[in-house]
């Protein structure tokens, strides 16, 4: 038994520990992706763009992303559906997130 397992007395606790670990890993992955997109967006636009994951306002009716002229907001609901943890789905989720982000960059740059 490893030192980590010694602190996990039963099956339920272990399951919760693994679930929390998976959620933390997902959060760190999403944060890292946002940081990379933000830096890329700043280079592409020449503006101090920020990329944030926020709940979608009701007036936008489930839009996957939007911008306010300075910030790109990616829908928390869309991200939660995309990032499920499966490796193949993660790859697809990153592609969708990047495409959505670059769509918003085009709005900032050209409209």
Coordinates of N, CA, C and O in Angstrom, one line a residue:
X1 N 0.9 -1.2 0.0 CA 0.0 0.0 0.0 C 0.9 1.2 0.0 O 1.8 1.3 0.8
X2 N 0.6 2.2 -0.9 CA 1.4 3.4 -0.9 C 0.9 4.3 0.2 O -0.1 4.2 0.8
X3 N 1.7 5.3 0.4 CA 1.5 6.3 1.4 C 0.1 7.0 1.1 O -0.6 7.3 2.0
X4 N -0.2 7.3 -0.2 CA -1.4 8.0 -0.6 C -2.6 7.1 -0.2 O -3.6 7.6 0.3
X5 N -2.5 5.8 -0.5 CA -3.6 4.9 -0.3 C -3.9 4.8 1.2 O -5.0 4.5 1.6
X6 N -2.9 4.9 2.1 CA -3.1 4.8 3.5 C -4.0 5.9 4.0 O -4.7 5.7 5.0
X7 N -4.1 7.0 3.3 CA -5.0 8.1 3.7 C -6.4 7.9 3.1 O -7.3 8.8 3.4
X8 N -6.7 6.9 2.4 CA -8.0 6.6 1.8 C -8.6 5.4 2.4 O -8.4 4.3 1.9
X9 N -9.4 5.5 3.4 CA -9.8 4.3 4.1 C -10.9 3.4 3.4 O -10.9 2.3 3.7
X10 N -11.7 4.0 2.5 CA -12.7 3.1 1.9 C -12.9 3.4 0.4 O -12.3 4.4 -0.1
X11 N -13.7 2.6 -0.2 CA -13.9 2.7 -1.6 C -14.5 4.1 -2.0 O -14.2 4.7 -3.0
X12 N -15.5 4.5 -1.3 CA -16.2 5.8 -1.5 C -15.2 6.9 -1.5 O -15.2 7.8 -2.3
X13 N -14.4 6.9 -0.5 CA -13.4 8.0 -0.3 C -12.4 8.0 -1.5 O -12.1 9.1 -2.0
X14 N -12.0 6.8 -1.9 CA -11.1 6.7 -3.0 C -11.7 7.3 -4.3 O -11.1 8.0 -5.1
X15 N -13.0 6.9 -4.5 CA -13.7 7.3 -5.7 C -13.8 8.9 -5.7 O -13.6 9.5 -6.7
X16 N -14.2 9.4 -4.5 CA -14.2 10.9 -4.4 C -12.9 11.5 -4.6 O -12.8 12.6 -5.3
X17 N -11.8 10.9 -4.1 CA -10.5 11.5 -4.3 C -10.2 11.5 -5.8 O -9.6 12.5 -6.3
X18 N -10.4 10.4 -6.5 CA -10.1 10.3 -8.0 C -11.0 11.3 -8.7 O -10.5 12.0 -9.7
X19 N -12.3 11.5 -8.3 CA -13.1 12.5 -9.0 C -12.6 13.9 -8.8 O -12.6 14.7 -9.7
X20 N -12.2 14.2 -7.6 CA -11.6 15.5 -7.3 C -10.3 15.7 -8.1 O -10.1 16.8 -8.6
X21 N -9.5 14.7 -8.2 CA -8.3 14.8 -8.9 C -8.6 15.1 -10.4 O -7.9 15.9 -11.1
X22 N -9.6 14.4 -11.0 CA -9.9 14.5 -12.4 C -10.5 16.0 -12.6 O -10.2 16.6 -13.6
X23 N -11.3 16.5 -11.7 CA -11.8 17.8 -11.8 C -10.7 18.8 -11.8 O -10.7 19.8 -12.5
X24 N -9.7 18.6 -10.9 CA -8.6 19.5 -10.8 C -7.8 19.5 -12.1 O -7.4 20.6 -12.6
X25 N -7.5 18.3 -12.6 CA -6.8 18.2 -13.9 C -7.5 18.9 -15.0 O -6.9 19.6 -15.8
X26 N -8.9 18.7 -15.1 CA -9.7 19.4 -16.1 C -9.6 20.9 -16.0 O -9.4 21.6 -16.9
X27 N -9.7 21.4 -14.7 CA -9.6 22.8 -14.5 C -8.2 23.4 -14.9 O -8.1 24.4 -15.5
X28 N -7.1 22.6 -14.6 CA -5.8 23.1 -15.0 C -5.6 23.1 -16.5 O -5.0 24.0 -17.0
X29 N -6.2 22.1 -17.2 CA -6.1 22.0 -18.6 C -6.8 23.2 -19.3 O -6.3 23.8 -20.2
X30 N -8.0 23.5 -18.8 CA -8.8 24.6 -19.3 C -8.1 25.9 -19.1 O -8.0 26.8 -19.9
X31 N -7.6 26.1 -17.9 CA -6.8 27.3 -17.5 C -5.6 27.5 -18.4 O -5.3 28.6 -18.9
X32 N -4.9 26.4 -18.7 CA -3.7 26.5 -19.6 C -4.1 26.8 -21.0 O -3.5 27.6 -21.7
X33 N -5.2 26.2 -21.5 CA -5.7 26.5 -22.8 C -6.1 27.9 -22.9 O -5.7 28.6 -23.9
X34 N -6.8 28.5 -22.0 CA -7.2 29.9 -22.0 C -6.0 30.8 -22.0 O -5.9 31.8 -22.7
X35 N -4.9 30.5 -21.2 CA -3.7 31.3 -21.2 C -3.0 31.3 -22.6 O -2.6 32.3 -23.0
X36 N -3.0 30.1 -23.2 CA -2.3 30.0 -24.5 C -3.2 30.8 -25.6 O -2.6 31.6 -26.4
X37 N -4.5 30.6 -25.5 CA -5.3 31.4 -26.5 C -5.2 32.9 -26.2 O -5.2 33.7 -27.2
X38 N -5.2 33.3 -25.0 CA -5.1 34.7 -24.7 C -3.8 35.3 -25.2 O -3.8 36.4 -25.9
X39 N -2.7 34.6 -25.0 CA -1.4 35.1 -25.6 C -1.4 35.2 -27.1 O -1.0 36.2 -27.7
X40 N -2.0 34.1 -27.7 CA -2.1 34.1 -29.2 C -3.0 35.2 -29.7 O -2.6 35.9 -30.6
X41 N -4.1 35.4 -29.0 CA -5.0 36.5 -29.4 C -4.4 37.9 -29.3 O -4.6 38.7 -30.1
X42 N -3.6 38.1 -28.3 CA -2.9 39.4 -28.1 C -1.9 39.6 -29.3 O -1.8 40.7 -29.8
X43 N -1.2 38.6 -29.7 CA -0.3 38.7 -30.8 C -1.1 39.0 -32.1 O -0.7 39.8 -32.9
X44 N -2.2 38.2 -32.3 CA -2.9 38.4 -33.6 C -3.6 39.7 -33.7 O -3.7 40.3 -34.8
X45 N -4.1 40.2 -32.6 CA -4.9 41.5 -32.6 C -4.1 42.7 -32.3 O -4.5 43.8 -32.7
X46 N -3.0 42.6 -31.6 CA -2.2 43.7 -31.1 C -2.9 44.5 -30.0 O -2.6 45.6 -29.7
X47 N -3.9 43.8 -29.4 CA -4.6 44.4 -28.3 C -4.5 43.6 -27.0 O -4.2 42.4 -27.1
X48 N -4.7 44.2 -25.8 CA -4.6 43.4 -24.6 C -5.9 42.6 -24.3 O -6.6 42.8 -23.4
X49 N -6.1 41.6 -25.2 CA -7.3 40.8 -25.1 C -7.2 39.8 -23.9 O -6.1 39.3 -23.6
X50 N -8.3 39.6 -23.3 CA -8.4 38.5 -22.2 C -9.3 37.5 -22.7 O -10.3 37.8 -23.3
X51 N -9.1 36.2 -22.3 CA -10.0 35.1 -22.6 C -10.5 34.6 -21.3 O -9.7 34.3 -20.4
X52 N -11.8 34.6 -21.2 CA -12.4 34.1 -19.9 C -13.5 33.1 -20.2 O -14.1 33.1 -21.2
X53 N -13.7 32.2 -19.3 CA -14.8 31.3 -19.3 C -15.8 31.8 -18.3 O -15.6 31.9 -17.2
X54 N -17.0 32.1 -18.9 CA -18.1 32.7 -18.1 C -19.4 32.1 -18.4 O -19.6 31.6 -19.5
X55 N -20.4 32.1 -17.5 CA -21.7 31.6 -17.8 C -22.3 32.4 -18.9 O -22.1 33.6 -19.0
X56 N -23.1 31.8 -19.8 CA -23.7 32.5 -20.9 C -24.9 33.3 -20.4 O -25.8 32.8 -19.8
X57 N -24.9 34.6 -20.7 CA -26.1 35.4 -20.4 C -27.3 34.9 -21.1 O -27.2 34.5 -22.2
X58 N -28.4 35.1 -20.5 CA -29.7 34.6 -21.1 C -30.0 35.2 -22.4 O -30.6 34.6 -23.3
X59 N -29.6 36.5 -22.5 CA -29.9 37.2 -23.8 C -29.1 36.7 -25.0 O -29.5 37.0 -26.1
X60 N -28.1 35.9 -24.7 CA -27.3 35.4 -25.8 C -27.8 34.0 -26.2 O -27.2 33.4 -27.1
X61 N -28.7 33.4 -25.5 CA -29.4 32.1 -25.8 C -28.4 31.0 -26.1 O -28.5 30.4 -27.2
X62 N -27.5 30.7 -25.3 CA -26.7 29.6 -25.4 C -25.5 29.7 -26.4 O -25.0 28.7 -26.9
X63 N -25.1 31.0 -26.7 CA -24.0 31.2 -27.6 C -22.7 30.5 -27.0 O -22.5 30.6 -25.8
X64 N -21.9 29.9 -27.9 CA -20.7 29.2 -27.4 C -19.6 30.2 -27.0 O -18.8 29.9 -26.2
X65 N -19.7 31.5 -27.6 CA -18.7 32.5 -27.2 C -19.2 33.8 -27.7 O -20.1 33.9 -28.5
X66 N -18.7 34.9 -27.1 CA -19.0 36.3 -27.5 C -17.9 37.2 -27.1 O -16.9 36.7 -26.4
X67 N -17.9 38.4 -27.5 CA -16.9 39.4 -27.1 C -17.5 40.7 -26.8 O -18.6 41.0 -27.3
X68 N -16.8 41.5 -26.0 CA -17.3 42.8 -25.7 C -16.4 43.9 -26.2 O -16.4 45.1 -25.8
X69 N -15.6 43.6 -27.2 CA -14.7 44.5 -27.8 C -13.3 44.4 -27.2 O -12.3 44.9 -27.9
X70 N -13.1 43.9 -26.0 CA -11.8 43.7 -25.4 C -11.6 42.3 -24.9 O -10.5 41.9 -24.8
X71 N -12.7 41.7 -24.4 CA -12.6 40.4 -23.8 C -13.3 39.3 -24.6 O -14.4 39.6 -25.2
X72 N -12.7 38.2 -24.7 CA -13.4 37.0 -25.4 C -14.0 36.2 -24.2 O -13.2 35.8 -23.3
X73 N -15.2 35.9 -24.3 CA -15.9 35.1 -23.3 C -16.3 33.8 -23.9 O -17.0 33.8 -24.9
X74 N -15.8 32.7 -23.4 CA -16.2 31.4 -23.8 C -17.2 30.8 -22.8 O -17.0 30.9 -21.6
X75 N -18.3 30.3 -23.4 CA -19.4 29.8 -22.5 C -19.0 28.7 -21.6 O -18.5 27.6 -22.1
X76 N -19.2 28.8 -20.3 CA -18.9 27.8 -19.4 C -19.7 26.5 -19.7 O -19.2 25.4 -19.6
X77 N -20.9 26.7 -20.1 CA -21.8 25.6 -20.4 C -21.2 24.8 -21.5 O -21.2 23.5 -21.5
X78 N -20.8 25.5 -22.6 CA -20.2 24.8 -23.7 C -18.9 24.1 -23.3 O -18.7 22.9 -23.8
X79 N -18.1 24.7 -22.5 CA -16.8 24.1 -22.1 C -17.1 22.9 -21.3 O -16.4 21.9 -21.4
X80 N -18.1 22.9 -20.4 CA -18.4 21.8 -19.5 C -18.8 20.6 -20.4 O -18.5 19.5 -20.1
X81 N -19.5 20.9 -21.5 CA -20.0 19.8 -22.3 C -18.8 19.2 -23.1 O -18.7 18.0 -23.4
X82 N -17.9 20.1 -23.5 CA -16.7 19.7 -24.4 C -15.7 18.9 -23.6 O -15.2 17.8 -24.0
X83 N -15.3 19.3 -22.4 CA -14.2 18.7 -21.7 C -14.7 17.7 -20.7 O -15.0 17.9 -19.6
X84 N -14.9 16.5 -21.2 CA -15.4 15.4 -20.4 C -14.3 14.5 -19.8 O -14.6 13.8 -18.9
X85 N -13.1 14.6 -20.3 CA -12.0 13.9 -19.7 C -11.4 12.8 -20.6 O -10.3 12.4 -20.4
X86 N -12.2 12.2 -21.5 CA -11.8 11.2 -22.4 C -10.7 11.8 -23.3 O -10.9 12.9 -23.8
X87 N -9.6 11.1 -23.6 CA -8.5 11.6 -24.3 C -8.9 12.0 -25.7 O -8.5 13.1 -26.2
X88 N -9.6 11.2 -26.5 CA -10.0 11.6 -27.8 C -11.0 12.7 -27.8 O -10.9 13.6 -28.7
X89 N -11.9 12.8 -26.8 CA -12.8 13.9 -26.7 C -12.1 15.2 -26.3 O -12.5 16.2 -26.8
X90 N -11.1 15.0 -25.6 CA -10.3 16.2 -25.2 C -9.6 16.8 -26.4 O -9.6 18.0 -26.6
X91 N -9.1 16.0 -27.3 CA -8.4 16.5 -28.5 C -9.5 17.2 -29.3 O -9.2 18.3 -29.8
X92 N -10.6 16.7 -29.5 CA -11.7 17.4 -30.2 C -12.2 18.6 -29.5 O -12.4 19.6 -30.2
X93 N -12.2 18.6 -28.2 CA -12.6 19.8 -27.5 C -11.7 20.9 -27.6 O -12.1 22.1 -27.8
X94 N -10.4 20.6 -27.7 CA -9.4 21.7 -27.9 C -9.5 22.3 -29.3 O -9.5 23.5 -29.4
X95 N -9.8 21.5 -30.3 CA -10.0 22.0 -31.6 C -11.2 22.9 -31.7 O -11.2 24.0 -32.3
X96 N -12.3 22.5 -31.1 CA -13.5 23.3 -31.1 C -13.3 24.6 -30.3 O -13.7 25.7 -30.7
X97 N -12.6 24.5 -29.2 CA -12.4 25.7 -28.4 C -11.5 26.7 -29.1 O -11.8 27.9 -29.1
X98 N -10.5 26.2 -29.8 CA -9.6 27.1 -30.6 C -10.4 27.7 -31.7 O -10.2 28.9 -32.0
X99 N -11.2 26.9 -32.4 CA -12.0 27.4 -33.5 C -12.9 28.5 -33.1 O -13.1 29.6 -33.7
X100 N -13.6 28.3 -32.0 CA -14.5 29.3 -31.4 C -13.8 30.5 -31.0 O -14.2 31.6 -31.3
X101 N -12.6 30.4 -30.4 CA -11.8 31.5 -30.0 C -11.4 32.3 -31.2 O -11.5 33.6 -31.2
X102 N -10.9 31.7 -32.2 CA -10.4 32.4 -33.4 C -11.6 33.1 -34.2 O -11.4 34.1 -34.8
X103 N -12.7 32.5 -34.1 CA -13.9 33.2 -34.7 C -14.1 34.5 -34.0 O -14.4 35.6 -34.6
X104 N -14.0 34.5 -32.6 CA -14.2 35.8 -31.9 C -13.0 36.7 -32.1 O -13.2 37.9 -32.2
X105 N -11.8 36.2 -32.3 CA -10.7 37.0 -32.7 C -10.9 37.8 -34.0 O -10.6 39.0 -34.1
X106 N -11.5 37.1 -34.9 CA -11.8 37.7 -36.2 C -12.8 38.9 -36.0 O -12.7 39.9 -36.7
X107 N -13.8 38.7 -35.1 CA -14.7 39.8 -34.8 C -13.9 41.0 -34.2 O -14.2 42.1 -34.6
X108 N -13.0 40.7 -33.3 CA -12.3 41.8 -32.7 C -11.4 42.5 -33.7 O -11.2 43.7 -33.7
X109 N -10.8 41.7 -34.6 CA -9.9 42.3 -35.6 C -10.5 43.0 -36.8 O -10.0 44.0 -37.3
X110 N -11.7 42.5 -37.2 CA -12.2 42.9 -38.5 C -13.6 43.6 -38.4 O -14.1 44.1 -39.4
X111 N -14.2 43.7 -37.2 CA -15.5 44.3 -37.1 C -15.5 45.4 -36.0 O -14.6 45.5 -35.2

